[in-house]
């Protein structure tokens, strides 16, 4: 598989949701979102400080990892990253605690998956924790399907899912 396929710089989704590339100016906002237990318990298990966000979540790992800020009509509400490896590509995402439960994640996930797939990012996967039924349901709504039995990723039981356009 050819690595470093092109990636979209901005993605428009349904219901006023869009994604744009993350920048250093977003670091404090992203770090702030990870302070909420609803976010960090599913995103590394701890809050992330601003320096770490700048180093890893604002574009410095591109083109292997592309960092996005998820926005809705009210402004930034989440973070997504798309990554490429030799065997597959994937998306990781969290929505800020105050914006969860509104369908923003599903809308952003589907739009980003469609753009990445069109750019050749295949197979495109996600791997939510098996006990995170809310995330599994959101990824299903975004067009991802389970690919079989759960697996372990970093010691955590996850459900591997693949995008089906």
XYZ file of C-alpha atoms in Angstrom:
165
model
C 0.000 0.000 0.000
C 1.342 3.395 -0.956
C 1.708 5.539 2.131
C 1.262 9.282 2.414
C -1.790 9.591 0.221
C -3.214 13.092 -0.137
C -5.533 14.293 2.586
C -8.294 16.886 2.638
C -7.489 20.199 4.313
C -11.128 20.931 5.154
C -14.229 18.745 5.132
C -17.851 19.857 5.116
C -20.341 17.535 6.825
C -24.094 17.563 7.428
C -25.967 19.879 9.807
C -23.332 22.617 9.881
C -20.512 20.299 11.010
C -17.107 20.691 9.404
C -13.511 19.705 9.981
C -10.453 21.864 9.454
C -6.780 21.226 9.992
C -5.670 21.730 13.594
C -3.155 24.487 14.281
C -0.973 25.554 17.189
C -3.632 28.144 18.077
C -5.972 25.234 18.870
C -3.660 23.645 21.453
C -5.187 25.253 24.549
C -8.713 24.388 23.436
C -7.822 20.755 22.663
C -5.933 20.400 25.955
C -8.917 21.890 27.772
C -11.288 19.324 26.275
C -9.090 16.502 27.563
C -9.483 17.770 31.141
C -13.045 16.406 31.201
C -13.303 12.804 32.442
C -15.855 12.087 29.694
C -13.080 12.748 27.190
C -9.818 11.594 28.746
C -11.113 8.273 30.074
C -11.564 7.293 26.392
C -8.557 9.224 25.079
C -5.428 7.936 26.752
C -6.798 7.846 30.291
C -5.434 11.235 31.344
C -5.662 14.918 30.592
C -3.142 16.162 28.031
C -1.171 19.351 28.606
C -0.759 22.125 26.046
C 2.863 21.266 25.192
C 1.942 17.659 24.399
C -1.017 18.824 22.317
C 1.261 21.136 20.314
C 3.748 18.315 19.768
C 1.268 15.633 18.744
C -2.159 17.084 17.952
C -1.660 20.188 15.815
C -0.152 18.852 12.609
C 3.462 18.093 13.425
C 3.033 14.377 12.620
C 1.685 14.980 9.103
C 1.477 13.260 6.646
C 1.409 10.018 8.703
C -1.116 11.543 11.118
C -3.351 14.411 10.029
C -4.963 16.428 12.831
C -8.383 18.074 12.529
C -10.595 20.239 14.710
C -14.278 19.354 14.481
C -16.536 22.421 14.377
C -20.256 22.962 14.428
C -22.183 26.200 14.043
C -21.054 27.257 17.529
C -17.337 26.768 16.826
C -14.783 24.082 17.741
C -16.285 21.047 19.513
C -13.886 18.150 18.978
C -10.721 16.623 17.636
C -10.146 13.999 14.943
C -6.991 12.495 13.565
C -6.526 10.375 10.479
C -3.503 8.109 10.301
C -1.777 5.977 7.695
C 0.238 2.786 8.110
C 1.435 0.287 5.556
C -1.468 -2.113 6.210
C -4.404 0.224 6.864
C -5.589 3.739 7.597
C -7.741 4.921 10.452
C -9.580 7.670 12.249
C -9.565 8.494 15.958
C -11.900 11.143 17.315
C -13.345 12.657 20.444
C -16.063 15.227 20.918
C -15.846 17.725 23.791
C -18.013 16.788 26.768
C -20.393 19.738 26.260
C -21.083 18.715 22.630
C -21.554 14.955 23.048
C -24.855 13.299 22.215
C -25.824 15.669 19.385
C -24.686 13.606 16.387
C -21.642 15.774 15.703
C -19.258 12.814 15.868
C -21.256 10.695 13.435
C -21.592 13.569 10.968
C -17.888 14.446 11.186
C -16.831 10.791 11.032
C -18.874 10.045 7.920
C -17.756 13.171 6.060
C -14.089 12.596 6.895
C -14.339 8.891 5.987
C -15.897 9.740 2.604
C -13.171 12.279 1.815
C -10.338 9.996 2.927
C -11.717 7.002 1.029
C -12.047 9.122 -2.123
C -8.381 10.103 -1.656
C -7.331 6.431 -1.501
C -7.143 5.901 2.246
C -8.282 2.255 2.229
C -9.027 0.198 4.109
C -10.220 2.862 6.535
C -10.832 1.682 10.091
C -11.771 2.769 13.599
C -11.292 0.818 16.820
C -13.523 2.034 19.656
C -13.259 0.323 23.033
C -15.623 -2.629 23.178
C -17.366 -1.232 26.257
C -17.857 2.166 24.586
C -21.211 1.335 23.021
C -21.948 5.002 22.415
C -18.873 5.307 20.180
C -19.614 2.024 18.411
C -23.141 3.251 17.660
C -21.797 6.596 16.422
C -19.302 4.915 14.102
C -22.071 2.627 12.799
C -24.155 5.717 12.055
C -21.133 7.122 10.202
C -20.995 4.073 7.904
C -18.544 1.765 9.673
C -19.266 -1.945 10.192
C -17.761 -4.437 12.602
C -15.100 -6.630 11.032
C -15.402 -9.635 13.313
C -14.425 -10.522 16.819
C -13.067 -7.897 19.212
C -9.286 -7.523 19.415
C -6.763 -6.022 21.795
C -5.116 -2.672 21.117
C -2.662 -1.463 23.722
C -4.121 -3.893 26.248
C -7.685 -2.642 25.703
C -10.423 -4.737 24.145
C -11.609 -2.915 20.994
C -14.059 -3.441 18.173
C -12.341 -3.052 14.812
C -14.696 -1.450 12.281
C -14.216 -0.649 8.578
C -15.820 2.108 6.532
C -18.247 0.932 3.872
C -19.083 3.825 1.527
